[in-house]
mmCIF file of C-alpha atoms in Angstrom:
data_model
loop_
_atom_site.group_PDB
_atom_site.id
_atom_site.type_symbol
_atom_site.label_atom_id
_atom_site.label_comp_id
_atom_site.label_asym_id
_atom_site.label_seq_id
_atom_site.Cartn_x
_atom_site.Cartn_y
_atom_site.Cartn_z
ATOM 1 C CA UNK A 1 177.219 -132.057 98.294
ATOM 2 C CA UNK A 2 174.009 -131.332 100.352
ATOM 3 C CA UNK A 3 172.410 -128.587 98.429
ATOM 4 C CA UNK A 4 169.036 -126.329 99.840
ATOM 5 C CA UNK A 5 166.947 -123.833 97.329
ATOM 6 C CA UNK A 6 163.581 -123.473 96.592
ATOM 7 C CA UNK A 7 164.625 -123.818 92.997
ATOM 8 C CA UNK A 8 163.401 -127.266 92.118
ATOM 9 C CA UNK A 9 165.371 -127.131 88.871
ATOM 10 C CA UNK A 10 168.086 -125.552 90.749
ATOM 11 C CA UNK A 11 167.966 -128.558 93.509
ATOM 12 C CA UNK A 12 167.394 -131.272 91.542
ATOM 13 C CA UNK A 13 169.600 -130.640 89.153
ATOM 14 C CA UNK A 14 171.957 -133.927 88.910
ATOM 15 C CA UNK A 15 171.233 -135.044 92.236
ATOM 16 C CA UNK A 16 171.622 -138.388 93.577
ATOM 17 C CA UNK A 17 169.182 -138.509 96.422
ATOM 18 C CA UNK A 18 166.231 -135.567 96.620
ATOM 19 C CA UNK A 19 164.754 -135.195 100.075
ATOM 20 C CA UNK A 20 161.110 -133.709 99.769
ATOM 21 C CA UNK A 21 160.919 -131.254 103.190
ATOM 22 C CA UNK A 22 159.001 -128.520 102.351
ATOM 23 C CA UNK A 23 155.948 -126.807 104.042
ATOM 24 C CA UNK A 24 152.956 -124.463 102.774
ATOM 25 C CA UNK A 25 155.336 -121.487 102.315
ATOM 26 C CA UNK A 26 153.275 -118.080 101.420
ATOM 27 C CA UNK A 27 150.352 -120.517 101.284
ATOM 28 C CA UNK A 28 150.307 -120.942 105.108
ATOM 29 C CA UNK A 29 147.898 -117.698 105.141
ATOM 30 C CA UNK A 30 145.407 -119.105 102.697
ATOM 31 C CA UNK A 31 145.372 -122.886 104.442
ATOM 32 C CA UNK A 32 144.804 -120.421 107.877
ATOM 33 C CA UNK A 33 142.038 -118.891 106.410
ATOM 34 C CA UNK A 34 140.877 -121.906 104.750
ATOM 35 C CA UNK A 35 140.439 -123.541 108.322
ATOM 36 C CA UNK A 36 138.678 -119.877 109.611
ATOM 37 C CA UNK A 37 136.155 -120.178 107.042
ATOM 38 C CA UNK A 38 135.290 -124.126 107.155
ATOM 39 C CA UNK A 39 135.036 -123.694 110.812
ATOM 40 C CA UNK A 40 138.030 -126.097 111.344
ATOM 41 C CA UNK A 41 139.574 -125.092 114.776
ATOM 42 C CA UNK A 42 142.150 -128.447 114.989
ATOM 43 C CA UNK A 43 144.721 -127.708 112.300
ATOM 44 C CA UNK A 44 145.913 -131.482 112.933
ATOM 45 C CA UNK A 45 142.445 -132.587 112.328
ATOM 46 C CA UNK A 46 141.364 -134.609 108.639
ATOM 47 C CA UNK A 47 140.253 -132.027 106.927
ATOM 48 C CA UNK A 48 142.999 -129.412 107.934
ATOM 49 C CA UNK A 49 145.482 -132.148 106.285
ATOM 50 C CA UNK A 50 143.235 -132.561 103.152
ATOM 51 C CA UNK A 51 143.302 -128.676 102.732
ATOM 52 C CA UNK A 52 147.242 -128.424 103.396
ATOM 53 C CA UNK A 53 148.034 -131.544 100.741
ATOM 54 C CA UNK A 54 145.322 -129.670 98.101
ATOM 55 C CA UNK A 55 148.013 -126.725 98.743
ATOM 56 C CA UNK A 56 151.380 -128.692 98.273
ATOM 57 C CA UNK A 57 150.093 -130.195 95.418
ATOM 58 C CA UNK A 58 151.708 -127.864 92.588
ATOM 59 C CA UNK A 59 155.028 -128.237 94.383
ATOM 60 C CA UNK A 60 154.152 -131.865 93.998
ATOM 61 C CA UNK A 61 153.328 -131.586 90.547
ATOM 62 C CA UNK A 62 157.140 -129.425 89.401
ATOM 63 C CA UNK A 63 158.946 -132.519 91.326
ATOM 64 C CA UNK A 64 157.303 -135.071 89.228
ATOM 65 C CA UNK A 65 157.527 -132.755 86.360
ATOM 66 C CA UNK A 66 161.439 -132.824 86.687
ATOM 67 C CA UNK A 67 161.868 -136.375 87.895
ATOM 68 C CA UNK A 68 159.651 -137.598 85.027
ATOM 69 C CA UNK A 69 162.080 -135.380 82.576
ATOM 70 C CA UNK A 70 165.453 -136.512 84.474
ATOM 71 C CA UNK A 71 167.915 -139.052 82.415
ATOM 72 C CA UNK A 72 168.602 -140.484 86.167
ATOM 73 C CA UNK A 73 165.933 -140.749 88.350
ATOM 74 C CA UNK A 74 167.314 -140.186 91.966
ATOM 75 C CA UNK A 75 166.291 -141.400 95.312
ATOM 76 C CA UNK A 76 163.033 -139.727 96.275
ATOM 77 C CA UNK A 77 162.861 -139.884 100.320
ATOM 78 C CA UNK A 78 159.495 -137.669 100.505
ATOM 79 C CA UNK A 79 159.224 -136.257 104.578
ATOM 80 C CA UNK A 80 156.472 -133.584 103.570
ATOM 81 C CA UNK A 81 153.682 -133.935 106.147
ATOM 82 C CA UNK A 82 151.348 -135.077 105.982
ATOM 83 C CA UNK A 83 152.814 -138.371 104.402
ATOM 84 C CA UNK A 84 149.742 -140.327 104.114
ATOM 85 C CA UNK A 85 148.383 -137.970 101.759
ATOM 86 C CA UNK A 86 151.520 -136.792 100.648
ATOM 87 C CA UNK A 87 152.872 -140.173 99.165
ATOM 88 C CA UNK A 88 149.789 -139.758 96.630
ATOM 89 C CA UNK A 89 151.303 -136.815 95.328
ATOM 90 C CA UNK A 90 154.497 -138.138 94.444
ATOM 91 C CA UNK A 91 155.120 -140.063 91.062
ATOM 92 C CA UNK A 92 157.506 -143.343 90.761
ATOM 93 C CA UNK A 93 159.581 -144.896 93.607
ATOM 94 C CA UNK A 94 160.078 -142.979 96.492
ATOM 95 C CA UNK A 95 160.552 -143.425 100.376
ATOM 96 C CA UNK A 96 157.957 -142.129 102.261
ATOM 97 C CA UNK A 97 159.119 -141.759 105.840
ATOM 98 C CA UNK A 98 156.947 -139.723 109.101
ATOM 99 C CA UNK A 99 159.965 -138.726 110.076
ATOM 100 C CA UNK A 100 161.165 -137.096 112.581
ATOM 101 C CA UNK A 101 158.810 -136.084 115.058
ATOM 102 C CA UNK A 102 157.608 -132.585 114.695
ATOM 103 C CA UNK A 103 159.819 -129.974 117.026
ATOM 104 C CA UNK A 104 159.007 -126.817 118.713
ATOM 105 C CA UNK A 105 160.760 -123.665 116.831
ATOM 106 C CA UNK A 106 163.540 -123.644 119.061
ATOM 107 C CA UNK A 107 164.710 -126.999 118.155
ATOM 108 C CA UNK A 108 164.282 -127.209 114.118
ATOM 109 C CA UNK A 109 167.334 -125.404 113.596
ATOM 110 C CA UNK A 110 169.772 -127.352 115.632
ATOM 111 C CA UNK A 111 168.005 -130.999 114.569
ATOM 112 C CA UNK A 112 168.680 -129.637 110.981
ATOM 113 C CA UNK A 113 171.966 -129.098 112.036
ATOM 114 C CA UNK A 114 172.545 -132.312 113.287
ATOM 115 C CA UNK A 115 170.716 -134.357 110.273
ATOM 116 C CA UNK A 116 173.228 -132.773 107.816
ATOM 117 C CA UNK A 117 176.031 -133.831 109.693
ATOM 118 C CA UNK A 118 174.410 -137.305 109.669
ATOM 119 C CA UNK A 119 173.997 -137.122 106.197
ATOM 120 C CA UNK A 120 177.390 -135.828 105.371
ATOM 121 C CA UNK A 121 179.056 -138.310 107.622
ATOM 122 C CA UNK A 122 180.841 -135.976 109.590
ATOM 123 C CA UNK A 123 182.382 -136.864 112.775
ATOM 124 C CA UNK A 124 181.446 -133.585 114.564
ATOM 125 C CA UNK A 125 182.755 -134.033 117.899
ATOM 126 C CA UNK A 126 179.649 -133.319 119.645
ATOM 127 C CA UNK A 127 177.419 -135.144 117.146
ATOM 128 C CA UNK A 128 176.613 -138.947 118.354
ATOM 129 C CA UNK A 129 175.653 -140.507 115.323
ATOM 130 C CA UNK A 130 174.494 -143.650 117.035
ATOM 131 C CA UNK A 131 171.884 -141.400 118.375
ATOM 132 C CA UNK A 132 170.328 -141.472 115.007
ATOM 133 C CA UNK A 133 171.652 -145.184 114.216
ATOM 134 C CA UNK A 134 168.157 -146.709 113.881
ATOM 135 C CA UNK A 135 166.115 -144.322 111.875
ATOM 136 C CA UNK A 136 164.176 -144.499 108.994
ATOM 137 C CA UNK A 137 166.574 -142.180 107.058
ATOM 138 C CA UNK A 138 169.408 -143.662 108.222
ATOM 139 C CA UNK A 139 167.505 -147.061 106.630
ATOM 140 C CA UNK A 140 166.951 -145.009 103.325
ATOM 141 C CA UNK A 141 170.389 -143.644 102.949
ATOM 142 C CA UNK A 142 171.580 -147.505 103.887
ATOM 143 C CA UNK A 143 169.551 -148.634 101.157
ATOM 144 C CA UNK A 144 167.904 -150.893 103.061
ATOM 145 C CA UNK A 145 164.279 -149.490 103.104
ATOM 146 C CA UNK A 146 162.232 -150.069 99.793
ATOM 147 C CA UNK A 147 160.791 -147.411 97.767
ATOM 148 C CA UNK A 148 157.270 -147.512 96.767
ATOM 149 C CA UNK A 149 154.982 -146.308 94.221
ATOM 150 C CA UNK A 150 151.250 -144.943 95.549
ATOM 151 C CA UNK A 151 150.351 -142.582 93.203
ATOM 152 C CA UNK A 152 146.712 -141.999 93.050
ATOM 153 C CA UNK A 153 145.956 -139.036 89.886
ATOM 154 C CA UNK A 154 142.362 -139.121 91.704
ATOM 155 C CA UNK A 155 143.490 -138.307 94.609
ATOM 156 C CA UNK A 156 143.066 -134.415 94.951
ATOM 157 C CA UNK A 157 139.551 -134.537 93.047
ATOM 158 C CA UNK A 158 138.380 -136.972 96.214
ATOM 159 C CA UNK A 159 140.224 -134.865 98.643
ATOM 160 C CA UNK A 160 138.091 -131.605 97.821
ATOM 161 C CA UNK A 161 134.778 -133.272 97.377
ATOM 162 C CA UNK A 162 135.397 -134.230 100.822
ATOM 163 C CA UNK A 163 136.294 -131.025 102.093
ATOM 164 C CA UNK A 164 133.113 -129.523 99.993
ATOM 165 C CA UNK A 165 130.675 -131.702 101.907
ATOM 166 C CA UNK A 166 132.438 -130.418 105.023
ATOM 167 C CA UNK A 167 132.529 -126.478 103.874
ATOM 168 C CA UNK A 168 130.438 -126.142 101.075
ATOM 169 C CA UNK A 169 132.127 -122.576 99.031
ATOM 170 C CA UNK A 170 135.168 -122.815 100.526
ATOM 171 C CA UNK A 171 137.120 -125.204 98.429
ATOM 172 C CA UNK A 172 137.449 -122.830 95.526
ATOM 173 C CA UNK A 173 140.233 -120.706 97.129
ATOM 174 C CA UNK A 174 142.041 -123.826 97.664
ATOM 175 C CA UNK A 175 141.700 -123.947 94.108
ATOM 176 C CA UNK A 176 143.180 -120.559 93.715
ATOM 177 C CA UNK A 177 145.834 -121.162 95.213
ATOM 178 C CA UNK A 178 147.128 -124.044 94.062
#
């Protein structure tokens, strides 16, 4: 059973494989003021990505909360952008995949569509799943991609005395937030 909420408990719950696909939520408007007031006009630039992962880091935190408290620790398959920085946020084994390529609105809802279907192994008629044959997920949920460990606790102290140096004041509503 494929199973969305943004209940962690509620998700989690007994699962046997936990896909980590969430964004900045009702912190979108902080990280977009965030960028305003460091002066950062590329929101795919270093520090943009330093300031989202400072964000998603208490989402990061309730995951390895519950995994660390779960009798069976599930597959972890972690697709929260961005994943170099993400993967440091994540405790124990998990497979941290930059997949798929990021789509235009009009598109998320149908590649969604199409990944559950993949996922569920249904033969929807006009769903070709060789299409997605030889992806990373499909390599996960194979078991033939290895899970890894890159936890770094020091991680988010690093990330905002980098993005101090770069907007001196500006960190502590990062800090706010999260």
């Amino acid at each position: 059973m494929i199973h969305s909420t943004s209940e962690i408990d509620e998700t989690m719950l007994g699962a046997g494989t936990v896909i980590l696909c969430f964004g900045l939520g009702r912190s979108k408007e902080v990280w977009e003021e965030w960028l305003r007031l460091a002066g950062v006009s590329d929101p795919g630039s270093r520090p943009a990505m330093l300031a989202r992962a400072v964000l998603l880091s208490p989402v990061f935190s309730a995951v390895n909360e519950y995994l660390a408290a779960s009798a069976h620790r599930p597959t972890v398959i972690n697709l929260v952008r961005p994943v170099d920085l993400a993967r440091k946020l994540v405790r124990g084994p998990a497979h941290h995949l930059d997949w798929p390529a990021p789509l235009p609105d009009w598109e998320r809802v149908p590649a969604a569509h199409s990944a559950l279907r993949l996922v569920m192994k249904d033969a929807y008629a006009s769903h070709s799943v060789h299409e997605h044959s030889e992806t990373p997920f499909v390599e996960v949920l194979l078991e033939n991609g290895r899970a890894t460990d890159d936890i770094d606790d020091a991680s988010i102290g690093k990330w905002l005395e980098e993005l101090e140096r770069l907007a001196p004041g500006t960190t502590k509503m990062l800090l706010d937030q999260s």
